[in-house]
JSON list of C-alpha atoms in Angstrom, two decimals:
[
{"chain": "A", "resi": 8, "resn": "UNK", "atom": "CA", "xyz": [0.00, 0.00, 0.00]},
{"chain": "A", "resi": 9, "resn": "UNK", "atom": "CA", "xyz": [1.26, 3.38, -1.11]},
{"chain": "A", "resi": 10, "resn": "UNK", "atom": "CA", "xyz": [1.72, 6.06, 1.80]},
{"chain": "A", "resi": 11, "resn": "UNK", "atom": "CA", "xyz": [-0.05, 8.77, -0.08]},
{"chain": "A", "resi": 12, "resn": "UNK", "atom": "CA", "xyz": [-2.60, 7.77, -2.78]},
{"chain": "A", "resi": 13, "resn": "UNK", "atom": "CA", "xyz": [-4.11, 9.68, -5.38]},
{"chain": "A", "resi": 14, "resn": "UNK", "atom": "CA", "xyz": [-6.29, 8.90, -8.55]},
{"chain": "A", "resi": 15, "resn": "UNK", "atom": "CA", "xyz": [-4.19, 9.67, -11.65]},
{"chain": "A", "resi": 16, "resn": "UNK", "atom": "CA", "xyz": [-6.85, 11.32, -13.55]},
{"chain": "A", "resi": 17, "resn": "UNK", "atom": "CA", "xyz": [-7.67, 13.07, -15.69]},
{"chain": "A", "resi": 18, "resn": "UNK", "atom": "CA", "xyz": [-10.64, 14.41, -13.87]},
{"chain": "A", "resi": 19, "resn": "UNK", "atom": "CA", "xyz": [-12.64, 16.45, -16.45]},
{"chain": "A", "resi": 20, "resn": "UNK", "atom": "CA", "xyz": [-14.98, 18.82, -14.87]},
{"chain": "A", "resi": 21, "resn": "UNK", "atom": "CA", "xyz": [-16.83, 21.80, -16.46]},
{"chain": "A", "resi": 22, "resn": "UNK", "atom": "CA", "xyz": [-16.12, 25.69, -15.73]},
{"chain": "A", "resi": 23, "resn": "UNK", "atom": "CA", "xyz": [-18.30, 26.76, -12.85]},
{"chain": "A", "resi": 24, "resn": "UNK", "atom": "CA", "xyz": [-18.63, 23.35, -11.22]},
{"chain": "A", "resi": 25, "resn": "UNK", "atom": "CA", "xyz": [-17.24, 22.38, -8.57]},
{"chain": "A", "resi": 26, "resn": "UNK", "atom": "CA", "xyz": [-13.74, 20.11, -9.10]},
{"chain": "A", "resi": 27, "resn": "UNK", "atom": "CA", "xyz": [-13.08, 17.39, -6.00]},
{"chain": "A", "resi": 28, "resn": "UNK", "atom": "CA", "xyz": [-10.00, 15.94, -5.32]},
{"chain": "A", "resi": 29, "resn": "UNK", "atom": "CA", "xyz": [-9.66, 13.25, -2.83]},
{"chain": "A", "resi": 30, "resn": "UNK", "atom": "CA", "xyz": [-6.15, 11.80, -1.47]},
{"chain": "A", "resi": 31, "resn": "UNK", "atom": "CA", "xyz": [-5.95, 8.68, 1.38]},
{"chain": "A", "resi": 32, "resn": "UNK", "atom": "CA", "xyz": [-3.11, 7.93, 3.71]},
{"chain": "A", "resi": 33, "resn": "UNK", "atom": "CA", "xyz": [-1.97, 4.95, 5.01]},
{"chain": "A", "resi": 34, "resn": "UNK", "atom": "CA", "xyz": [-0.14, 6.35, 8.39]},
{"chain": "A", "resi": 35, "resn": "UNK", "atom": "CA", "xyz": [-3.12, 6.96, 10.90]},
{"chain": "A", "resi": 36, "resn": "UNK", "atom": "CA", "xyz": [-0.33, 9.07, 12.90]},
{"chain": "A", "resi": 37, "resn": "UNK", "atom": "CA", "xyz": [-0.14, 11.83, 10.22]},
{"chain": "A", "resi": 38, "resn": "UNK", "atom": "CA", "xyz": [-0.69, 15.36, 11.67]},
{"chain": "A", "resi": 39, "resn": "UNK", "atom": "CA", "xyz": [0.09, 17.37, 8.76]},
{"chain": "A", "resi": 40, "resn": "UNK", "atom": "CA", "xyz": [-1.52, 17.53, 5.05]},
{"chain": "A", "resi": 41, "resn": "UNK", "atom": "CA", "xyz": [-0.74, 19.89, 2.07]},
{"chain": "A", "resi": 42, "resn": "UNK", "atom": "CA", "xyz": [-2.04, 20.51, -1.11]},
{"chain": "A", "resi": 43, "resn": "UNK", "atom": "CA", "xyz": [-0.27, 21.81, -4.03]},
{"chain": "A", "resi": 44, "resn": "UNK", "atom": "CA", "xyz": [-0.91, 22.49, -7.51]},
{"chain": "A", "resi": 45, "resn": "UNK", "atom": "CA", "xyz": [1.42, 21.87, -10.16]},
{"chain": "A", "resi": 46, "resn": "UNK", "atom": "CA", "xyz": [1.03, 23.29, -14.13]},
{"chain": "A", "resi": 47, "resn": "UNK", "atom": "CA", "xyz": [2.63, 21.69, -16.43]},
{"chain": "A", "resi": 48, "resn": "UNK", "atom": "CA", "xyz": [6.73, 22.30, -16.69]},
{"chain": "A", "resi": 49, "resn": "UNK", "atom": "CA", "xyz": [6.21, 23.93, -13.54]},
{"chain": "A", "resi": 50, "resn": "UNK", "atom": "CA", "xyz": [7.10, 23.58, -10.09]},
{"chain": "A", "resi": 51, "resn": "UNK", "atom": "CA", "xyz": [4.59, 23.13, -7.14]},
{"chain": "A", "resi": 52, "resn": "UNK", "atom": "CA", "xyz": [2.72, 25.92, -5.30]},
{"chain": "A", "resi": 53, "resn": "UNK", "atom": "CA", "xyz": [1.03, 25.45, -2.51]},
{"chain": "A", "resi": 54, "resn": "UNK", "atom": "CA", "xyz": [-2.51, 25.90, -1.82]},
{"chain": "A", "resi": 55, "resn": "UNK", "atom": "CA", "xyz": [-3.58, 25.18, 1.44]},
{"chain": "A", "resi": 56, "resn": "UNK", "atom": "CA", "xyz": [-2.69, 22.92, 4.45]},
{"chain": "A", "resi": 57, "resn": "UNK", "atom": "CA", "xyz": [-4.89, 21.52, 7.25]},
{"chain": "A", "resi": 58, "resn": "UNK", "atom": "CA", "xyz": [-4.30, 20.31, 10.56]},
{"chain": "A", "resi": 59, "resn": "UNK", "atom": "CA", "xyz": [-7.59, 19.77, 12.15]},
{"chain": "A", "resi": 60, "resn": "UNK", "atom": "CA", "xyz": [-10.95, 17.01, 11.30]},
{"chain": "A", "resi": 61, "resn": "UNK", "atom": "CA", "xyz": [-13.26, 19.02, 8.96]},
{"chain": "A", "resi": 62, "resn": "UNK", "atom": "CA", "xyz": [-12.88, 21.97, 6.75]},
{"chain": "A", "resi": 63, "resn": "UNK", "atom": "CA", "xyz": [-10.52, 24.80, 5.51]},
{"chain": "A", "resi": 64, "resn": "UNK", "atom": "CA", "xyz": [-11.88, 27.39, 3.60]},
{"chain": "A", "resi": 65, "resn": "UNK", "atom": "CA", "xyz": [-9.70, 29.81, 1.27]},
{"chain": "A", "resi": 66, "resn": "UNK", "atom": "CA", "xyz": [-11.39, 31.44, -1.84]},
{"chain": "A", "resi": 67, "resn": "UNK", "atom": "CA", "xyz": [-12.15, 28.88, -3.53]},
{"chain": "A", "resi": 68, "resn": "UNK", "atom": "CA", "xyz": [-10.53, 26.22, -2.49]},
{"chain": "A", "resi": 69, "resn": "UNK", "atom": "CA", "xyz": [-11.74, 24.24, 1.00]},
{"chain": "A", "resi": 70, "resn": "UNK", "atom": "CA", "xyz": [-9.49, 21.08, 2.11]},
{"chain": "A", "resi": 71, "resn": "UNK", "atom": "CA", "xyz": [-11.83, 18.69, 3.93]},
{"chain": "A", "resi": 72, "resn": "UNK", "atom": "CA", "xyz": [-9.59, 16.29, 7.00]},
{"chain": "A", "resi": 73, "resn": "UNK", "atom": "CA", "xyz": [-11.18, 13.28, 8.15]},
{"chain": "A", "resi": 74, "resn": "UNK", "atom": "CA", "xyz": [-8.53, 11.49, 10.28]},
{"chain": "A", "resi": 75, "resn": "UNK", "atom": "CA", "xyz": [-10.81, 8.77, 11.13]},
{"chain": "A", "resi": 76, "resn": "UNK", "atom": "CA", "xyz": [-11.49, 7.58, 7.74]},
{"chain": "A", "resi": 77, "resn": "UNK", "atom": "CA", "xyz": [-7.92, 8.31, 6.54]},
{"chain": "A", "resi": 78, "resn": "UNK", "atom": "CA", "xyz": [-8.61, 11.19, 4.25]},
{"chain": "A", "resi": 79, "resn": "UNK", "atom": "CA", "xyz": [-7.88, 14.72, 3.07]},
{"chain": "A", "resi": 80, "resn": "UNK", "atom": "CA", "xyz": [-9.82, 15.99, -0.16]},
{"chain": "A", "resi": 81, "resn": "UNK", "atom": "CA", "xyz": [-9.71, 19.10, -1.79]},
{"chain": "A", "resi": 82, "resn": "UNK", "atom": "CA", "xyz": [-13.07, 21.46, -3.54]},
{"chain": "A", "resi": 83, "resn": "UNK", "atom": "CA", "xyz": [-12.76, 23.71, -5.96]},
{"chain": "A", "resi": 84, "resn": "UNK", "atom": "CA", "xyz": [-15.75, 25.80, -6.47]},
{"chain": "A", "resi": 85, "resn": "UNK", "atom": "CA", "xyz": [-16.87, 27.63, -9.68]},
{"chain": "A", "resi": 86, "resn": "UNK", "atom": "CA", "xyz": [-13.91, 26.35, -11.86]},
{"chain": "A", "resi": 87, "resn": "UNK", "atom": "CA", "xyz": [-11.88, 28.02, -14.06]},
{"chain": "A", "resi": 88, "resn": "UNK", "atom": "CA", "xyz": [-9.75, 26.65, -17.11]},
{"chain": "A", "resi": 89, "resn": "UNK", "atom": "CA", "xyz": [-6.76, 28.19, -14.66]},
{"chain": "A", "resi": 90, "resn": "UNK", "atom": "CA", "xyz": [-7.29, 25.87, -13.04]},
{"chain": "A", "resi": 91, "resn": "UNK", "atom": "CA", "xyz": [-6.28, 23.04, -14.94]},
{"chain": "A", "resi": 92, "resn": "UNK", "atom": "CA", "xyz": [-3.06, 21.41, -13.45]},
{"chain": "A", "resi": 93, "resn": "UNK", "atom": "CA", "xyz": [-1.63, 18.31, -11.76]},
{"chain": "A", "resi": 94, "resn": "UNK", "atom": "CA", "xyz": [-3.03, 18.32, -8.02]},
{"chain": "A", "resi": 95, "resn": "UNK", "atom": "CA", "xyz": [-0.71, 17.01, -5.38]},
{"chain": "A", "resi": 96, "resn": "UNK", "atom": "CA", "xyz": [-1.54, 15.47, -2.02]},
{"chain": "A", "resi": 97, "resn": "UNK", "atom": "CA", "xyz": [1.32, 15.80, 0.95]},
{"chain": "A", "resi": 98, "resn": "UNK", "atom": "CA", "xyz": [1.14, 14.71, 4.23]},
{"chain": "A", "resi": 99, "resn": "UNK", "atom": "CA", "xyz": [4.16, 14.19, 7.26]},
{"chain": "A", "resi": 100, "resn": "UNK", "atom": "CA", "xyz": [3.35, 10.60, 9.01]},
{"chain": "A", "resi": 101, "resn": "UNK", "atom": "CA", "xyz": [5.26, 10.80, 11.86]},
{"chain": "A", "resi": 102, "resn": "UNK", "atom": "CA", "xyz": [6.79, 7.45, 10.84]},
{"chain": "A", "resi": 103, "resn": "UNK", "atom": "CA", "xyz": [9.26, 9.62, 7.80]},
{"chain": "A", "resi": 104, "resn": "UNK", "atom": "CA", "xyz": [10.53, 12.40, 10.92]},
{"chain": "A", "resi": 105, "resn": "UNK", "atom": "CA", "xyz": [10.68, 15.63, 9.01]},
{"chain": "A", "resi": 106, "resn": "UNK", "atom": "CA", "xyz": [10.19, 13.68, 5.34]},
{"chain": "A", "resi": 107, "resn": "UNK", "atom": "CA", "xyz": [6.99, 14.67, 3.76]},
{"chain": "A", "resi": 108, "resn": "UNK", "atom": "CA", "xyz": [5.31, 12.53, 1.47]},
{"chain": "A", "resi": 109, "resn": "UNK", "atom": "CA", "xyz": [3.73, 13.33, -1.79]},
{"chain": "A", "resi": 110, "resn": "UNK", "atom": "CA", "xyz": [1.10, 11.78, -3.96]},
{"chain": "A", "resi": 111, "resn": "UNK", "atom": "CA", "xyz": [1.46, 11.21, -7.62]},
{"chain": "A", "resi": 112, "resn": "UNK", "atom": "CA", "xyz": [-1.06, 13.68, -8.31]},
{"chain": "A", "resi": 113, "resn": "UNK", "atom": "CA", "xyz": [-4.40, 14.47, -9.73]},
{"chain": "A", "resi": 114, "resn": "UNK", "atom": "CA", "xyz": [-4.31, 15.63, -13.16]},
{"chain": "A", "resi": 115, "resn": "UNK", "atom": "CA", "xyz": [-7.44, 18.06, -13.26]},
{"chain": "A", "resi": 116, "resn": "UNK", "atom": "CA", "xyz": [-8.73, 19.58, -16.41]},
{"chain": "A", "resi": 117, "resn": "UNK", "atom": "CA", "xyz": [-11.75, 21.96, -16.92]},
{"chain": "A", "resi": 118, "resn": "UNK", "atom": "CA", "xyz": [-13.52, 22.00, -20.36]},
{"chain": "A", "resi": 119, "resn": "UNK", "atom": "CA", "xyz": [-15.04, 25.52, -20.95]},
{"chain": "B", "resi": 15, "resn": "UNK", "atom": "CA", "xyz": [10.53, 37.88, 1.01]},
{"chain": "B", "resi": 16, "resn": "UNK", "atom": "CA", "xyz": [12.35, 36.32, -1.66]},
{"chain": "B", "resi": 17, "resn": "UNK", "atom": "CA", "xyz": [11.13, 32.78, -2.85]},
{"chain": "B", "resi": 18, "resn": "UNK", "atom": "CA", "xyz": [12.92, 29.59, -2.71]},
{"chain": "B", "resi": 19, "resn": "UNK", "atom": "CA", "xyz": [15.62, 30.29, -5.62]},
{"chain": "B", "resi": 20, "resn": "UNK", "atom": "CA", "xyz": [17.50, 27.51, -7.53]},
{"chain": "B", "resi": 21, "resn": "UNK", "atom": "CA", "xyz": [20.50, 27.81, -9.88]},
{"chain": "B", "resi": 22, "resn": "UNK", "atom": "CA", "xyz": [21.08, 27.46, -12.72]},
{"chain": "B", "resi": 23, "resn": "UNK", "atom": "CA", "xyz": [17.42, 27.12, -14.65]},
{"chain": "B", "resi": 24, "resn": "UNK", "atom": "CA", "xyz": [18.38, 24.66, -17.12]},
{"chain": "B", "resi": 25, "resn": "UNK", "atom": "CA", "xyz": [21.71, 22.60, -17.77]},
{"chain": "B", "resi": 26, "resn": "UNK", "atom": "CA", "xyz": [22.67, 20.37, -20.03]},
{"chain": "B", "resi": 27, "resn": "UNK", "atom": "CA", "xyz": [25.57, 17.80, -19.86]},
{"chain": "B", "resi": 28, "resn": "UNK", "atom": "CA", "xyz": [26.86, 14.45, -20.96]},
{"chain": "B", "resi": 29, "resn": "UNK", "atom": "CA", "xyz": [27.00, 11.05, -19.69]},
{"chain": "B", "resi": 30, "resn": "UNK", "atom": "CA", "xyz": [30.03, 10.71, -17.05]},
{"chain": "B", "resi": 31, "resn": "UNK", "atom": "CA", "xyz": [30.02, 14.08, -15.87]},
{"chain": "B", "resi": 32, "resn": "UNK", "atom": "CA", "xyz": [29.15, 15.49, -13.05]},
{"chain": "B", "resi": 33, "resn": "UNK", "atom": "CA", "xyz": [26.97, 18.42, -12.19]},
{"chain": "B", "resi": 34, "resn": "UNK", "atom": "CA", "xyz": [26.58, 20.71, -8.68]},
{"chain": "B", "resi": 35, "resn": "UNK", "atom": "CA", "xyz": [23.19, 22.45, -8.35]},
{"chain": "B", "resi": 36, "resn": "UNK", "atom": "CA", "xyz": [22.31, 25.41, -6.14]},
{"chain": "B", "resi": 37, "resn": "UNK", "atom": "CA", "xyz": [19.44, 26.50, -3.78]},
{"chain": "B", "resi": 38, "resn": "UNK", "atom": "CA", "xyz": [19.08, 29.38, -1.71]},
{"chain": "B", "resi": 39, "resn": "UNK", "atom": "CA", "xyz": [15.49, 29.03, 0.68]},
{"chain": "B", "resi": 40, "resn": "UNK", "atom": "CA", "xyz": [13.81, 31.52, 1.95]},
{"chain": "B", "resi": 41, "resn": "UNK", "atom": "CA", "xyz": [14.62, 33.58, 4.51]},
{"chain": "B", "resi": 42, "resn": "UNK", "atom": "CA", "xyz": [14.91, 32.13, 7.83]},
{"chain": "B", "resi": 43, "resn": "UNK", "atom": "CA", "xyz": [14.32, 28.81, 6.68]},
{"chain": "B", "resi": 44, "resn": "UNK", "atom": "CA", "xyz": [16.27, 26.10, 7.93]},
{"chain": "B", "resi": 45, "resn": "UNK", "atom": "CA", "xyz": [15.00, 23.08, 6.36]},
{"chain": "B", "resi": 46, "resn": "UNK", "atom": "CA", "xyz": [16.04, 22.41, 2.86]},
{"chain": "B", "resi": 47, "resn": "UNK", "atom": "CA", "xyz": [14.50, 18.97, 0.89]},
{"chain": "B", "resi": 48, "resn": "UNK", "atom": "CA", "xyz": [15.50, 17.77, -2.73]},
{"chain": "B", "resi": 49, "resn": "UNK", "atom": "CA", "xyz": [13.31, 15.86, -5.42]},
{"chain": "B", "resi": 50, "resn": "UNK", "atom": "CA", "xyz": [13.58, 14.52, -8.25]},
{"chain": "B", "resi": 51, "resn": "UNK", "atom": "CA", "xyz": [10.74, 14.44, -11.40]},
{"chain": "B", "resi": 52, "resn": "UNK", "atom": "CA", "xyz": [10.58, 13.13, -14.59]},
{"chain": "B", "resi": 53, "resn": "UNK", "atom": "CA", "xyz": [7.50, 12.42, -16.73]},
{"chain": "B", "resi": 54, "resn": "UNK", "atom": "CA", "xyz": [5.07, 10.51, -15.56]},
{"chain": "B", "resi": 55, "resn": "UNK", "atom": "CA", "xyz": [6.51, 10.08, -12.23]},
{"chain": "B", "resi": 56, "resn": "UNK", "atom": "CA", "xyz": [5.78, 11.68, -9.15]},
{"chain": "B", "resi": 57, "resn": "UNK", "atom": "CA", "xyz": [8.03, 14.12, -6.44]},
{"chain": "B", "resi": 58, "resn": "UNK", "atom": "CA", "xyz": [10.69, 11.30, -5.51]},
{"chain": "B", "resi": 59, "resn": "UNK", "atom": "CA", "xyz": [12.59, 12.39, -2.63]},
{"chain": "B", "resi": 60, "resn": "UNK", "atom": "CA", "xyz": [16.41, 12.70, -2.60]},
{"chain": "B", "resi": 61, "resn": "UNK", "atom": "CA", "xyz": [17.39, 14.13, 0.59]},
{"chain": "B", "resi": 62, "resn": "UNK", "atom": "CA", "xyz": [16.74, 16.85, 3.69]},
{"chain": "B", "resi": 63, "resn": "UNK", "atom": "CA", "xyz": [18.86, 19.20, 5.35]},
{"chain": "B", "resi": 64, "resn": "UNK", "atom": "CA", "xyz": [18.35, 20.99, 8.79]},
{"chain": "B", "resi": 65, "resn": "UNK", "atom": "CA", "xyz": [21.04, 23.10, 10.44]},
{"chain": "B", "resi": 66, "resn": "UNK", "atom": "CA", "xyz": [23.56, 21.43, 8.01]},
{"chain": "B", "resi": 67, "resn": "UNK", "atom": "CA", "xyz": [22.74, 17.94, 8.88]},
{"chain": "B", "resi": 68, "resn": "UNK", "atom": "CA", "xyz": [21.63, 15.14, 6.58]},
{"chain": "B", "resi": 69, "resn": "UNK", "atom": "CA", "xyz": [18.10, 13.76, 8.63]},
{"chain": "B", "resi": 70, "resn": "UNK", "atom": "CA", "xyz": [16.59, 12.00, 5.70]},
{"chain": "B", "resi": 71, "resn": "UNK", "atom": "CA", "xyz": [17.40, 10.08, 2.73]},
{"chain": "B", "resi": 72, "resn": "UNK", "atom": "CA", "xyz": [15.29, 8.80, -0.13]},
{"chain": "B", "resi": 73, "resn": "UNK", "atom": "CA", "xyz": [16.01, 5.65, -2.59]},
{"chain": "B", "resi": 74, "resn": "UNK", "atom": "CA", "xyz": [19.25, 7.09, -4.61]},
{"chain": "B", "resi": 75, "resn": "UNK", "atom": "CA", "xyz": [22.81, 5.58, -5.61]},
{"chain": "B", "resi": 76, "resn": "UNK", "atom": "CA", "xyz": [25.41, 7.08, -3.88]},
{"chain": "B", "resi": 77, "resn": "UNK", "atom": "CA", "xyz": [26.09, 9.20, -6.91]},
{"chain": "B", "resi": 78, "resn": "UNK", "atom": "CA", "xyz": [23.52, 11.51, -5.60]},
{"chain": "B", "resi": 79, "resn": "UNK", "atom": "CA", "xyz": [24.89, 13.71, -2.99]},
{"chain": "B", "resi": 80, "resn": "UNK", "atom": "CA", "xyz": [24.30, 17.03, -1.01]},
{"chain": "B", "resi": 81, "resn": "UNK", "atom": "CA", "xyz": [25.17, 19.31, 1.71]},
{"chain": "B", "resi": 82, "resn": "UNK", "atom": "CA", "xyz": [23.71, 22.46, 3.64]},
{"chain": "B", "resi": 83, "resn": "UNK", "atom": "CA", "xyz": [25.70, 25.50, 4.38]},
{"chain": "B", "resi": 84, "resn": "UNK", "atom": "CA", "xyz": [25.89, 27.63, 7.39]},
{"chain": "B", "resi": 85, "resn": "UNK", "atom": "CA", "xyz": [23.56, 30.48, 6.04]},
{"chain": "B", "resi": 86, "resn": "UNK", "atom": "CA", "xyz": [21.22, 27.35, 4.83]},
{"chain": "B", "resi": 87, "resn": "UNK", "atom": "CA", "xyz": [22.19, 27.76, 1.34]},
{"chain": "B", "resi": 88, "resn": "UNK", "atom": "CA", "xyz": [22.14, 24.00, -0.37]},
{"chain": "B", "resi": 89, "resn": "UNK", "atom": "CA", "xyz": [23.87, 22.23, -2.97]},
{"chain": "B", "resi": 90, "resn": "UNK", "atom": "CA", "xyz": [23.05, 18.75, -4.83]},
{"chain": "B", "resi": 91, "resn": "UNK", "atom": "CA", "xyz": [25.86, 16.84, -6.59]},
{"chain": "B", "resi": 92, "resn": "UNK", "atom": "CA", "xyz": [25.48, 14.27, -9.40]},
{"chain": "B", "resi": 93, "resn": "UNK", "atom": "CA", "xyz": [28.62, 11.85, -10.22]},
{"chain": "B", "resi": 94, "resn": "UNK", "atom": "CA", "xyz": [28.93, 10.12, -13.04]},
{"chain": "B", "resi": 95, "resn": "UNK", "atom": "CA", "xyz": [25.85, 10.97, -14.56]},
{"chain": "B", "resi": 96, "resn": "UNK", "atom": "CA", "xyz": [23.40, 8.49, -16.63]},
{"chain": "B", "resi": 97, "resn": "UNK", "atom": "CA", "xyz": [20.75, 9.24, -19.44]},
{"chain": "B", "resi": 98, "resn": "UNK", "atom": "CA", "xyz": [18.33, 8.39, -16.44]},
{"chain": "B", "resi": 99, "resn": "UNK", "atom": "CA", "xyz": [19.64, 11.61, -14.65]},
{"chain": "B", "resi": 100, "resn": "UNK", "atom": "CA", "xyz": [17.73, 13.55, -16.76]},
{"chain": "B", "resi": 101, "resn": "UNK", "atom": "CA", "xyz": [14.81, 15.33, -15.09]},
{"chain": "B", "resi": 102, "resn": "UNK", "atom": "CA", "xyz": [13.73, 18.16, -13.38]},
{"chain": "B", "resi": 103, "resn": "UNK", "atom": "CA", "xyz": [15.77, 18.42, -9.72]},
{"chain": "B", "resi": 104, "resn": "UNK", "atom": "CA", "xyz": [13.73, 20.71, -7.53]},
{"chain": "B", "resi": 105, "resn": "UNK", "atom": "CA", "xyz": [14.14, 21.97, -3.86]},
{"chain": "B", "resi": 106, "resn": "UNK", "atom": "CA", "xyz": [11.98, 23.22, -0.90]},
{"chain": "B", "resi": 107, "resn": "UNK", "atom": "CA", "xyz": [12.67, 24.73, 1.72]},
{"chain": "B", "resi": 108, "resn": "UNK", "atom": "CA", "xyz": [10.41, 25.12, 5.31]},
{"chain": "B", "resi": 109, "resn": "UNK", "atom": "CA", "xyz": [10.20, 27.24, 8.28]},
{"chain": "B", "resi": 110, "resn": "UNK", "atom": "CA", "xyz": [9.97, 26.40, 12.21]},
{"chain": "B", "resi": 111, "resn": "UNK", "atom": "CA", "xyz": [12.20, 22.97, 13.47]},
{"chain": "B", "resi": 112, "resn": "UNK", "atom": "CA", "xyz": [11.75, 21.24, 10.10]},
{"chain": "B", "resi": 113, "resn": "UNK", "atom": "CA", "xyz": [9.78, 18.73, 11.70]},
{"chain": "B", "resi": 114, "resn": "UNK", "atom": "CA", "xyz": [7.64, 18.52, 8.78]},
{"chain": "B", "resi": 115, "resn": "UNK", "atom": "CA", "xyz": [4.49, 20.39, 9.89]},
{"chain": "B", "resi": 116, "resn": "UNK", "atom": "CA", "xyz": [5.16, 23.59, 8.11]},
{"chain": "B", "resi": 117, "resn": "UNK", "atom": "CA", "xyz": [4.18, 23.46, 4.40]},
{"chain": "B", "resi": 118, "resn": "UNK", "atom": "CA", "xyz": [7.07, 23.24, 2.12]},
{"chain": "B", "resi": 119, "resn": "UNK", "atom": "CA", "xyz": [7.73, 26.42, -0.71]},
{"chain": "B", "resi": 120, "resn": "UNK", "atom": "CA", "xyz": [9.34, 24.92, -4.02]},
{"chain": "B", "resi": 121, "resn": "UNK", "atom": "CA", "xyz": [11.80, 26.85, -6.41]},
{"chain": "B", "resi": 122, "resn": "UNK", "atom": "CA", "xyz": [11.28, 26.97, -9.94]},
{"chain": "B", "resi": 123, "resn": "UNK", "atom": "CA", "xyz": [13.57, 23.75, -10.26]},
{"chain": "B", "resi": 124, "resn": "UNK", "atom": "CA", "xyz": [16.55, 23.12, -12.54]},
{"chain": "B", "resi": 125, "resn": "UNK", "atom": "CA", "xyz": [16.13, 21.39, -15.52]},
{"chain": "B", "resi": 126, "resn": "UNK", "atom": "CA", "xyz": [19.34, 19.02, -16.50]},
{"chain": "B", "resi": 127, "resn": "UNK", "atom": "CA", "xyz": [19.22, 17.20, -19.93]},
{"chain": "B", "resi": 128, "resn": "UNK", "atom": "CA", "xyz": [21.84, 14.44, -19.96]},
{"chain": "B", "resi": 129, "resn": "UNK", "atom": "CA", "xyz": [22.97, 13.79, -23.99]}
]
């Protein structure tokens, strides 16, 4: 089983709906999750980080924790064609120390 | 505040040589990570720095090397380097004890074509 686990993709989702990402980790000890969004030839840039169970809002993004169930996913309301890029999942399980681990990403793309 | 910065953008160099690569973090940031990506793969992890010391390793041959400088600043080393090499060699850096909680802030990576 992979540490961090993503669906390849590609997710195709029209503009103005709402895009959802989901990652699932296999350390239940894992405090820390990231997500960053990668366009092509580029490098990653992060767009938000959670800590807590439940929701994160920021514009219009909101990263959703459930610890329980092993889960962090990621909404993206009213989507744009920006926002068509590889998705990554990272999370620290304390298991790694100070090594974060990333997915293999999400490759989201929004038709118009 | 400055970003992450890497040097150089893009290199390109032939099989056997070797190749040093550069990466200033941000300011005040302690912890310093390496990846490696090529296509179709994912962020594979090289190595971490904090406070010049080595805490983490990923899956690489020895030929892969690195160290951390006083001010932080890090540098990457490829020996001997293999068509495989090629790929795009990017670094992050992250603030607080490096214990992995703080988000990590990429550079814009440096590109190295092996011929």
């Amino acid at each position: 089983q992979k540490e961090v686990e993503q669906n390849s993709g590609p997710l195709s989702v029209p503009e103005g709906a709402i895009a959802s990402l989901n990652c699932t980790y296999s350390d239940r000890g894992s405090q820390s999750f990231f997500w960053y969004r990668q366009y092509s030839g580029k490098s990653p840039e992060l767009i938000m980080f959670i800590y807590s169970n439940g929701d994160k809002e920021d514009g219009r993004f909101t990263a959703q924790l459930n610890k329980a169930s092993q889960y962090v996913s990621l909404l993206i309301r009213d989507s744009q064609p920006s926002d068509s890029a590889t998705y990554l999942c990272a999370v620290n399980p304390p298991s790694s120390a100070s090594k974060i681990i990333f997915g293999s990403g999400t490759r989201l793309s929004i038709r118009p | 505040k400055a970003g992450v910065t890497q040097t150089p953008r893009y290199l390109i160099k032939t099989r056997g040589q070797q190749v040093t690569l550069s990466c200033s973090p941000i300011s005040g940031h302690r912890s310093v990570s390496w990846y490696q990506q090529t296509p179709g793969q994912g962020l594979q992890f090289l190595f971490e720095y904090f406070s010049e010391t080595q805490r983490n390793k990923g899956n690489f041959p020895g030929r892969f090397s690195g160290r951390q400088f006083s001010n932080s600043r890090s540098e990457m080393n490829v020996s001997t380097l293999e068509l495989g090499d090629s790929a795009l060699y990017l670094c992050a850096s992250s603030s607080g004890h490096g214990d992995g909680n703080q988000p990590q802030h990429f550079g814009d990576g440096t590109r190295l074509s092996i011929l």
